[in-house]
mmCIF file of C-alpha atoms in Angstrom:
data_model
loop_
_atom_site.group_PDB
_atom_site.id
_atom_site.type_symbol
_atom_site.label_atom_id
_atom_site.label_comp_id
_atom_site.label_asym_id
_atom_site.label_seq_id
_atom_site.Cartn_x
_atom_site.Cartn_y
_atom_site.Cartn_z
ATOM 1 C CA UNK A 1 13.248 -1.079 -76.890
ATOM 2 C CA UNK A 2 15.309 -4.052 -78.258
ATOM 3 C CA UNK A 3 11.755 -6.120 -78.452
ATOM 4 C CA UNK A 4 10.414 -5.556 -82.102
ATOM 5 C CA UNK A 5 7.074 -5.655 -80.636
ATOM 6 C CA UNK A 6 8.042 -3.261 -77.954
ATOM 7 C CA UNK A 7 8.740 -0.477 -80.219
ATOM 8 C CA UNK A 8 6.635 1.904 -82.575
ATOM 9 C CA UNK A 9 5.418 -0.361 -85.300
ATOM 10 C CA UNK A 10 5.394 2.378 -88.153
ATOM 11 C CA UNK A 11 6.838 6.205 -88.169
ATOM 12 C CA UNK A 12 3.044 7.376 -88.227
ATOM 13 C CA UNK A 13 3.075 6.058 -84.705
ATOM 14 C CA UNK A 14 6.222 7.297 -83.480
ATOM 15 C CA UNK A 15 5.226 10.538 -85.142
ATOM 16 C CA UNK A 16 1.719 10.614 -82.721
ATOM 17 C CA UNK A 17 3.372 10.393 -80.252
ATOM 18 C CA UNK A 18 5.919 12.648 -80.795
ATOM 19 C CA UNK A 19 3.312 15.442 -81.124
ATOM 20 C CA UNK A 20 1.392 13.926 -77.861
ATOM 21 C CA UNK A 21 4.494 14.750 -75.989
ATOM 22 C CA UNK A 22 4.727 18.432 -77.764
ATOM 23 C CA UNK A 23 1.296 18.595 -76.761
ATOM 24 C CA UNK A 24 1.785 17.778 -73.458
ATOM 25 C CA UNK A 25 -0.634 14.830 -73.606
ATOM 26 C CA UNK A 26 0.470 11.182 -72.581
ATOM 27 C CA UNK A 27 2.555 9.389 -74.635
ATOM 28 C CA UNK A 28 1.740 6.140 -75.761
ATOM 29 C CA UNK A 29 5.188 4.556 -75.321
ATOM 30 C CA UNK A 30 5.146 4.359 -71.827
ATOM 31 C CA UNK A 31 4.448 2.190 -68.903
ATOM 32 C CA UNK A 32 0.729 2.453 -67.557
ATOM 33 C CA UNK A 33 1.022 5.007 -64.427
ATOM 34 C CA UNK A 34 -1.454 6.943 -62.773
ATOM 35 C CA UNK A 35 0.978 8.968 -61.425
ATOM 36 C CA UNK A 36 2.841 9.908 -64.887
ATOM 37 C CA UNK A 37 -1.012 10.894 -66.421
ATOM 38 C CA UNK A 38 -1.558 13.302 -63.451
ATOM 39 C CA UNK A 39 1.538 14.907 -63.778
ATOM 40 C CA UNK A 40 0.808 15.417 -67.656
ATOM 41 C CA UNK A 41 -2.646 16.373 -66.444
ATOM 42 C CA UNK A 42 -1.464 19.094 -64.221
ATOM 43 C CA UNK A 43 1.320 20.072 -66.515
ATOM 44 C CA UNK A 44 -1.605 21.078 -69.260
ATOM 45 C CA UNK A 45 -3.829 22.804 -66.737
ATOM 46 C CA UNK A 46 -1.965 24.482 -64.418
ATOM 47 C CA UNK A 47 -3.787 27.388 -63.714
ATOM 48 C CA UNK A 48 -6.743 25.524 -63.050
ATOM 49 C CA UNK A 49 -5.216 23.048 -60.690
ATOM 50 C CA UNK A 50 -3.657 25.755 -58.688
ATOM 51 C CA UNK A 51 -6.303 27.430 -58.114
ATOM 52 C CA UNK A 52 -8.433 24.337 -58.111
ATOM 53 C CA UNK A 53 -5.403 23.490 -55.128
ATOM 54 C CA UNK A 54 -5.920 26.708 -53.088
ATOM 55 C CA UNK A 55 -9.611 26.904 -52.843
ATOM 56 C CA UNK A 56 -9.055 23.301 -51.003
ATOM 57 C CA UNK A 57 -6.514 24.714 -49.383
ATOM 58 C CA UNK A 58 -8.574 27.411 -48.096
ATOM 59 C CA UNK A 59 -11.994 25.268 -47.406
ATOM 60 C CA UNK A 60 -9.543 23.400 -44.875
ATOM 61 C CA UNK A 61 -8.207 25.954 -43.591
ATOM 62 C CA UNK A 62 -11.670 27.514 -43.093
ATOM 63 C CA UNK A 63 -12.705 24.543 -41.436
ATOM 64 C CA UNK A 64 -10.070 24.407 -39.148
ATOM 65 C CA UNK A 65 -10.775 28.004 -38.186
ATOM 66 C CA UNK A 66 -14.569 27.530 -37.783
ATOM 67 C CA UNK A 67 -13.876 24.029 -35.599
ATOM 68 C CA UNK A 68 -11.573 25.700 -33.538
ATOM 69 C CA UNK A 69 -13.626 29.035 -32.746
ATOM 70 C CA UNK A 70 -16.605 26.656 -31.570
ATOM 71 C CA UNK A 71 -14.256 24.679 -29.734
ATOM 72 C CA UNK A 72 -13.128 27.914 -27.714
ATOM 73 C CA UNK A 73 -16.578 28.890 -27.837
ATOM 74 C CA UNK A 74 -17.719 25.783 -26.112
ATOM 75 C CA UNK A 75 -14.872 25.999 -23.525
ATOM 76 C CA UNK A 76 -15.979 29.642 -22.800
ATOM 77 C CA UNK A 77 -19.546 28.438 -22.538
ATOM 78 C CA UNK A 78 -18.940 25.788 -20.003
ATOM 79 C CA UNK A 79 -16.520 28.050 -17.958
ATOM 80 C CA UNK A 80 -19.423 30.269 -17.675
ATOM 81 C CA UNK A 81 -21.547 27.920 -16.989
ATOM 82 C CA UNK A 82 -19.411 26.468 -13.912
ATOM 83 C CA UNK A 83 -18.844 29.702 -13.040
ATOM 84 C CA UNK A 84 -22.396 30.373 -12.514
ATOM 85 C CA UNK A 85 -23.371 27.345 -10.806
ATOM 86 C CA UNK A 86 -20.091 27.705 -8.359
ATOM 87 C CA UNK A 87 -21.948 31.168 -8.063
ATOM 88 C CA UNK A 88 -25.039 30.361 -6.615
ATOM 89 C CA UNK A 89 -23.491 27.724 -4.902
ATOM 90 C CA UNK A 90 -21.445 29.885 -2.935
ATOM 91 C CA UNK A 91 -24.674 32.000 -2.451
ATOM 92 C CA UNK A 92 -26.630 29.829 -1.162
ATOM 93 C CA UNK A 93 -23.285 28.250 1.476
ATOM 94 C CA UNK A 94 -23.431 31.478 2.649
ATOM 95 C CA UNK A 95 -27.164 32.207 3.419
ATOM 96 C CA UNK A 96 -26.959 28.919 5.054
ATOM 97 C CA UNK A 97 -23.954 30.174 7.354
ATOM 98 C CA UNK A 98 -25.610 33.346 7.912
ATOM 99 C CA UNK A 99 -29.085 31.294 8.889
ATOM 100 C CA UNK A 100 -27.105 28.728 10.872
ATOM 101 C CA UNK A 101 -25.197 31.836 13.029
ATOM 102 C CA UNK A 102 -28.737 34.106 13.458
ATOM 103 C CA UNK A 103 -30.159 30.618 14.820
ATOM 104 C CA UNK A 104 -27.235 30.635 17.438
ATOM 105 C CA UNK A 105 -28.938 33.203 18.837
ATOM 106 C CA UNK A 106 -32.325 32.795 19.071
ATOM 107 C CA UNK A 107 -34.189 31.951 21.971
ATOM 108 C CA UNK A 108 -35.383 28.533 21.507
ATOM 109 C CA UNK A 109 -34.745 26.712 24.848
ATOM 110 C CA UNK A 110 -36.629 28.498 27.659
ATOM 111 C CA UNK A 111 -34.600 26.624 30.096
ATOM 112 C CA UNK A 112 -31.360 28.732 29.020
ATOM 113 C CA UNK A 113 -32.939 32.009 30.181
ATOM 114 C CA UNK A 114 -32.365 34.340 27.038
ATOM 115 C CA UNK A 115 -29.833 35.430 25.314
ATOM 116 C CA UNK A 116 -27.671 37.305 27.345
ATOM 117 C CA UNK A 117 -27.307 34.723 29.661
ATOM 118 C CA UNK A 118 -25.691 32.511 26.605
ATOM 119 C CA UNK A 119 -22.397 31.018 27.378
ATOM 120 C CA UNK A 120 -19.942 29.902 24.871
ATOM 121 C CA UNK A 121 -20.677 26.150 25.899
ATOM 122 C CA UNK A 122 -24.325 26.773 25.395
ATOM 123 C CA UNK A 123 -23.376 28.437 21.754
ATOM 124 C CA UNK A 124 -20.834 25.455 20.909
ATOM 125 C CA UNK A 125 -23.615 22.484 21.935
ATOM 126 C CA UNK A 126 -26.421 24.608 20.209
ATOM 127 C CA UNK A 127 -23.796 25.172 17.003
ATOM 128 C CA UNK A 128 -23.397 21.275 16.585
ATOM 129 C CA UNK A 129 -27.373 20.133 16.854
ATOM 130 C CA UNK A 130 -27.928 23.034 14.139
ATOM 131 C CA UNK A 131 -24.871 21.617 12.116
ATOM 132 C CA UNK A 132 -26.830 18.117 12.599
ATOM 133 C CA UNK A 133 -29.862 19.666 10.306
ATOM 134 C CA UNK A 134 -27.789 20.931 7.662
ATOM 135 C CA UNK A 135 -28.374 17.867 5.513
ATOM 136 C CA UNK A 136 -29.494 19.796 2.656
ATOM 137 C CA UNK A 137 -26.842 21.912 2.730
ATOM 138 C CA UNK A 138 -23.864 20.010 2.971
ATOM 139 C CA UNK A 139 -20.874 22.221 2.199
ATOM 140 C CA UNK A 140 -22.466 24.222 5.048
ATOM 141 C CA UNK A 141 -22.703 21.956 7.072
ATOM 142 C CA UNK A 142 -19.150 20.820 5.752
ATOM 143 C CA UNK A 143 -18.378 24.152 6.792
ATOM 144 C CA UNK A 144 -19.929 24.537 10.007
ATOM 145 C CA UNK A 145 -18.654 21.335 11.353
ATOM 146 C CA UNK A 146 -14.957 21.803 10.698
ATOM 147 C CA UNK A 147 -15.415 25.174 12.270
ATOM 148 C CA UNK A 148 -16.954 23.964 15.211
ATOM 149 C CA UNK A 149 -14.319 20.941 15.387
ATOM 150 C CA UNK A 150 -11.636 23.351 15.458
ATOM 151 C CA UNK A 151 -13.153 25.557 18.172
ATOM 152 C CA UNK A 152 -13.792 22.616 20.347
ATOM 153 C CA UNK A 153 -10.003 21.668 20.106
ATOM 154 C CA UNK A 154 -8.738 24.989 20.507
ATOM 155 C CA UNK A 155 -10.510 24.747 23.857
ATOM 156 C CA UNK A 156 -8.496 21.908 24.691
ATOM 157 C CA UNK A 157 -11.718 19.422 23.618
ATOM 158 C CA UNK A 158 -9.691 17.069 21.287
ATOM 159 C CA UNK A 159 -11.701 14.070 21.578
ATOM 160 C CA UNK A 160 -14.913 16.333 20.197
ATOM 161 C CA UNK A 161 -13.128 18.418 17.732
ATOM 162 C CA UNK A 162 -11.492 15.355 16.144
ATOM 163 C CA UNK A 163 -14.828 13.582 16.210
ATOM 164 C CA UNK A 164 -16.097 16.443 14.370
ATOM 165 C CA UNK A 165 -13.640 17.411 11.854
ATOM 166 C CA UNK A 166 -13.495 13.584 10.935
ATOM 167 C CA UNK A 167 -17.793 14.152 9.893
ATOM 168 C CA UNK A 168 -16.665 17.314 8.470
ATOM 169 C CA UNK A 169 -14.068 15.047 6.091
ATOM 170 C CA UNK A 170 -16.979 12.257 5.491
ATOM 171 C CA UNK A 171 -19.487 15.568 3.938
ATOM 172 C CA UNK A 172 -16.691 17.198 2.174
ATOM 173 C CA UNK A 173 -15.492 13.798 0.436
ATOM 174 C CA UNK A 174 -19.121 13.422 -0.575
ATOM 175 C CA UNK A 175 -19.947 16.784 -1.903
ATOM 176 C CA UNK A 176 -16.551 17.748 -3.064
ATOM 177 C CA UNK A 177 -14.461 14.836 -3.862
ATOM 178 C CA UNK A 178 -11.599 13.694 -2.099
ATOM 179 C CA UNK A 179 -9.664 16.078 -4.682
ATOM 180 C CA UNK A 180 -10.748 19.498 -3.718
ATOM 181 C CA UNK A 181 -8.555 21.617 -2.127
ATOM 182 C CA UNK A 182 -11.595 22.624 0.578
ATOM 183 C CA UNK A 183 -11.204 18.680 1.311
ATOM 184 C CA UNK A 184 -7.513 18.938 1.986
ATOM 185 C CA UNK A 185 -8.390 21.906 4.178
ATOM 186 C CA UNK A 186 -10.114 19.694 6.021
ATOM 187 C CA UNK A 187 -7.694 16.773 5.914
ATOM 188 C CA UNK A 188 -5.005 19.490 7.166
ATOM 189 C CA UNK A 189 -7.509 20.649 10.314
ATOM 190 C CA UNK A 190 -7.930 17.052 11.223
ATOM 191 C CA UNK A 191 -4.638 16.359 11.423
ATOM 192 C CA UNK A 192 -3.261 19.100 13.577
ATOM 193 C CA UNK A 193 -6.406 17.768 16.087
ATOM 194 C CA UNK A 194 -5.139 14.331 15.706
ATOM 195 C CA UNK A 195 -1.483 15.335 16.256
ATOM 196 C CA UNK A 196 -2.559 17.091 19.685
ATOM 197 C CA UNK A 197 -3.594 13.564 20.597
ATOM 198 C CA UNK A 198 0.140 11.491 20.102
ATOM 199 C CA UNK A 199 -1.278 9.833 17.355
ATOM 200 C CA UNK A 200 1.044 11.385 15.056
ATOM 201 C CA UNK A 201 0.961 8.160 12.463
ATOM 202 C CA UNK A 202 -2.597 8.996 11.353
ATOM 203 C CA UNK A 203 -1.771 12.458 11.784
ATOM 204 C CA UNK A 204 0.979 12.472 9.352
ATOM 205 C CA UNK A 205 -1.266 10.628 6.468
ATOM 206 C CA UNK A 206 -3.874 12.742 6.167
ATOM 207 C CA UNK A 207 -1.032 15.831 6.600
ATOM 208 C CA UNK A 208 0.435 13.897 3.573
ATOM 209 C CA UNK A 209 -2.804 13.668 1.770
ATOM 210 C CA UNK A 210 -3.674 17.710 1.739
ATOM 211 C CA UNK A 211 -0.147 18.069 0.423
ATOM 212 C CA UNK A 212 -0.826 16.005 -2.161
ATOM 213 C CA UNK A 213 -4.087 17.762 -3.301
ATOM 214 C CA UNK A 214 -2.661 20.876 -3.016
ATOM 215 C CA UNK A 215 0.088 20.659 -4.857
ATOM 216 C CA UNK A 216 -1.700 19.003 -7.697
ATOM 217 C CA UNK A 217 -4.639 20.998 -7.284
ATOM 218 C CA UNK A 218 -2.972 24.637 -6.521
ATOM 219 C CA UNK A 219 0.609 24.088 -8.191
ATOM 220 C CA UNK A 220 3.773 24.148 -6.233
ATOM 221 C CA UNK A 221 4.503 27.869 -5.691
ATOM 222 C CA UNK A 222 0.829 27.842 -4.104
ATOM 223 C CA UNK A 223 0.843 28.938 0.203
ATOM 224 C CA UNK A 224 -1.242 26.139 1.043
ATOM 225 C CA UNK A 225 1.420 23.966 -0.217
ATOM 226 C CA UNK A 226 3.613 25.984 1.954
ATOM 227 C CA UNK A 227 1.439 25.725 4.978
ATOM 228 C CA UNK A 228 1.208 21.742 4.133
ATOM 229 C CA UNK A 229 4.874 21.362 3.931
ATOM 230 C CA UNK A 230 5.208 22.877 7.354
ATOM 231 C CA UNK A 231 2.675 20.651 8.560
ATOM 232 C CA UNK A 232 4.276 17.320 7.568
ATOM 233 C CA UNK A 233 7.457 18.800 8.610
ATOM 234 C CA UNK A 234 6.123 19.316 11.767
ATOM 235 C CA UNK A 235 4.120 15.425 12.337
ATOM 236 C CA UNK A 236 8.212 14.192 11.363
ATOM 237 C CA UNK A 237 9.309 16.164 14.236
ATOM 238 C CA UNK A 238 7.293 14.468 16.753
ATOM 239 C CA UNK A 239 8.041 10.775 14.473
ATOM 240 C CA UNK A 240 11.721 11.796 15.358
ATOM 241 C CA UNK A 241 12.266 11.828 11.373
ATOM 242 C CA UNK A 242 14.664 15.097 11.660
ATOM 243 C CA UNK A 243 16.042 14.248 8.655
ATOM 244 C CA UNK A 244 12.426 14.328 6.794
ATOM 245 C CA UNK A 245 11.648 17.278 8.901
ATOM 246 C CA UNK A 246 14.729 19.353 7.486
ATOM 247 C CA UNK A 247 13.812 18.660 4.024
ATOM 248 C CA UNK A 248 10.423 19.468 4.625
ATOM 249 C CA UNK A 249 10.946 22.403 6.365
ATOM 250 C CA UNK A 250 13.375 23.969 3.430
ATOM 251 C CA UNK A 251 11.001 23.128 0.974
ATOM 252 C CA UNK A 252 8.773 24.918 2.989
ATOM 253 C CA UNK A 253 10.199 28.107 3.141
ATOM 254 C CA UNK A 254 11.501 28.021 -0.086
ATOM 255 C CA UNK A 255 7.946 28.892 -1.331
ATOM 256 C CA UNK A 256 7.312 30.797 1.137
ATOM 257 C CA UNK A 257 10.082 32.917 -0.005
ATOM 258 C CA UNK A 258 8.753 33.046 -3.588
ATOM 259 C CA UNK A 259 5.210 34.339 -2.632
ATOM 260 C CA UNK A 260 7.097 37.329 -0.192
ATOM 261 C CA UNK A 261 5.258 37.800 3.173
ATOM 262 C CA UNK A 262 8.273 38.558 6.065
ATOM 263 C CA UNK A 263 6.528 37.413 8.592
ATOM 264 C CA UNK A 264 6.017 34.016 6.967
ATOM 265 C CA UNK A 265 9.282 33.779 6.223
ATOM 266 C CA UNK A 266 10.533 34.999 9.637
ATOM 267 C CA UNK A 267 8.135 31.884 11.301
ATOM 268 C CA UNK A 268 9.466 29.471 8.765
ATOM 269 C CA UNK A 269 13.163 30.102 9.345
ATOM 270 C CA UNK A 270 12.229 30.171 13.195
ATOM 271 C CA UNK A 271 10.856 26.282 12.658
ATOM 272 C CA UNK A 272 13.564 26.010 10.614
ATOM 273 C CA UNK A 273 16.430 26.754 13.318
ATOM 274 C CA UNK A 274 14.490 24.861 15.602
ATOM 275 C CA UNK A 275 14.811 21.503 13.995
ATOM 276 C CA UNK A 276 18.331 22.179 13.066
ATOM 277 C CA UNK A 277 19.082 22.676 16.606
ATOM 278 C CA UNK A 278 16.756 19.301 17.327
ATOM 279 C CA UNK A 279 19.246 17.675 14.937
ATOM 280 C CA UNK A 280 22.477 18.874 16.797
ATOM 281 C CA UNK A 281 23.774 21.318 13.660
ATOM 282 C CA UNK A 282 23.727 24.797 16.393
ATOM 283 C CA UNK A 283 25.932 26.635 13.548
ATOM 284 C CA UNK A 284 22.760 26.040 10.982
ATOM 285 C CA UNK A 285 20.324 27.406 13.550
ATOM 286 C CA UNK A 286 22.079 30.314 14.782
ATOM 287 C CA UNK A 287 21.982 31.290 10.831
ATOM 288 C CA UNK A 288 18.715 30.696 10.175
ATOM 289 C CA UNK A 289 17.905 32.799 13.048
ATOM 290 C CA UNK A 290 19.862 35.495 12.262
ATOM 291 C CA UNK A 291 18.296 35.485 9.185
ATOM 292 C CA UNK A 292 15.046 35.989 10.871
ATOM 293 C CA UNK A 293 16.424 38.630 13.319
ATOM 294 C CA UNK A 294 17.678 40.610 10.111
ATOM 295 C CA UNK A 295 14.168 40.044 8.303
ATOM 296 C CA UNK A 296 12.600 41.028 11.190
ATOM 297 C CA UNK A 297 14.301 44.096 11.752
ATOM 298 C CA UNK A 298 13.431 45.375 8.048
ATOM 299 C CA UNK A 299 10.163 44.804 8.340
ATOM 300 C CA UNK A 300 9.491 46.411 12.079
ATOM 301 C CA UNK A 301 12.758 49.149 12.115
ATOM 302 C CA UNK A 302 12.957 50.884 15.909
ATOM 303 C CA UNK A 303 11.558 49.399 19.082
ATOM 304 C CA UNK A 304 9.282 47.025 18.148
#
């Protein structure tokens, strides 16, 4: 340094720390750093800071090892754990069903003159005061209702099936969520019902709804998605949205293609040409059914 005072005061000193620095020890001319004594430290004991180093290195790694085993081992637990309860869940749905369908039978009215004499209106009005007792059970009951709202429309009873699916939606919300893909099944049932009744509006919501479950629920590529894309396609149809019904509809069988199935894809290329012919484009429906003609033809070769 220029600074008298800066500089060694006598060669003794400069000297010192001239064998400091062979040494491999601080030297005293230099600016206070933590960082220049650590390196000198690690510089004079190498072998025991490397090794000092990788047994750190190693406890962390250890530790990440041990936290992620018992992280995977807690996943695994709870996945067995859900899987268990969804278990006896489903055990106990189904002893319900199978109590709920025995009762159908039994002779509890003496006014309806046994069993054999049993119609299916008798069955159906006895099926929906049981189904009014499955409290405790309520995916059952869930269950029961939708199944029994869906008979009751299917035998051209809309006003009663609707009014049944839409108790079957009110249970499954409750139990299930409005997330669950048994909900959109639900959703999906109640909709065709309501569609059967013009009031394709409401219709098309909830038809909108189970598509959106499913797809988040299932994934894309699932055939519920499929069977939901048909659906809304179908509900634009009738809102004279052939434009929305086309896309639908493509969409539609554009997963259906992926999971195989010819005569899926031969029904959704026949609703396909159908609303292509709706919308006036005869050249696109002729193709699509061709397309179905030639599926259908590898699938059932000869006279069927």
């Amino acid at each position: 340094r220029k600074e008298p005072g800066r500089r060694h005061a006598t060669p003794e000193l400069l000297a010192a720390d001239v064998e400091r620095y062979l040494d491999g020890l601080p030297v005293l001319a230099q600016r206070r750093s933590e960082w220049y004594r650590l390196e000198k430290f690690v510089r004079r004991h190498r072998a025991a800071v490397t090794f000092a180093s990788a047994a750190v290195v190693l406890l962390v790694v250890a530790a990440g090892v041990a936290l992620r085993l018992a992280a995977v081992a807690t996943v695994e637990r709870d996945r067995a754990s859900a899987a268990l309860t969804q278990t006896r869940r489903t055990l106990q749905e189904s002893e319900a069903v199978t109590d709920f369908l025995v009762g159908l039978f039994e002779a509890s009215d003496p006014a309806e003159g046994g069993q054999d004499r049993l119609t299916a209106a008798d069955l159906l009005r006895r099926g929906v005061t049981r189904a009014e007792r499955l409290d405790a059970e309520p995916a059952a009951q869930a269950r029961m209702l939708e199944a029994l709202g869906r008979v009751h429309a299917s035998r051209g009873d809309l006003e009663l099936g609707a009014s049944l699916l839409e108790r079957a939606m009110v249970v499954r919300r409750q139990a299930s969520g409005a997330d669950d893909p048994r909900t959109a099944a639900t959703a999906a049932s109640l909709a065709d019902v309501l569609r059967g009744q013009g009031k394709y509006a409401l219709a098309d919501t909830l038809a909108r709804e189970a598509l959106r479950v499913r797809r988040a629920v299932l994934g894309a590529t699932h055939p519920d998605v499929a069977a939901s894309l048909q659906q809304v396609s179908g509900i634009a149809v009738y809102l004279g949205d052939f434009t929305g019904a086309e896309a639908y509809q493509r969409e539609a069988l554009a997963v259906t293609r992926r999971n195989g199935g010819d005569s899926a894809i031969i029904g959704a290329l026949e609703r396909l040409s159908s609303i292509l012919w709706r919308r006036g484009d005869n050249a696109g429906a002729e193709r699509a059914l061709r397309e179905a003609l030639a599926t259908a033809r590898r699938a059932s070769p000869g006279t069927h």
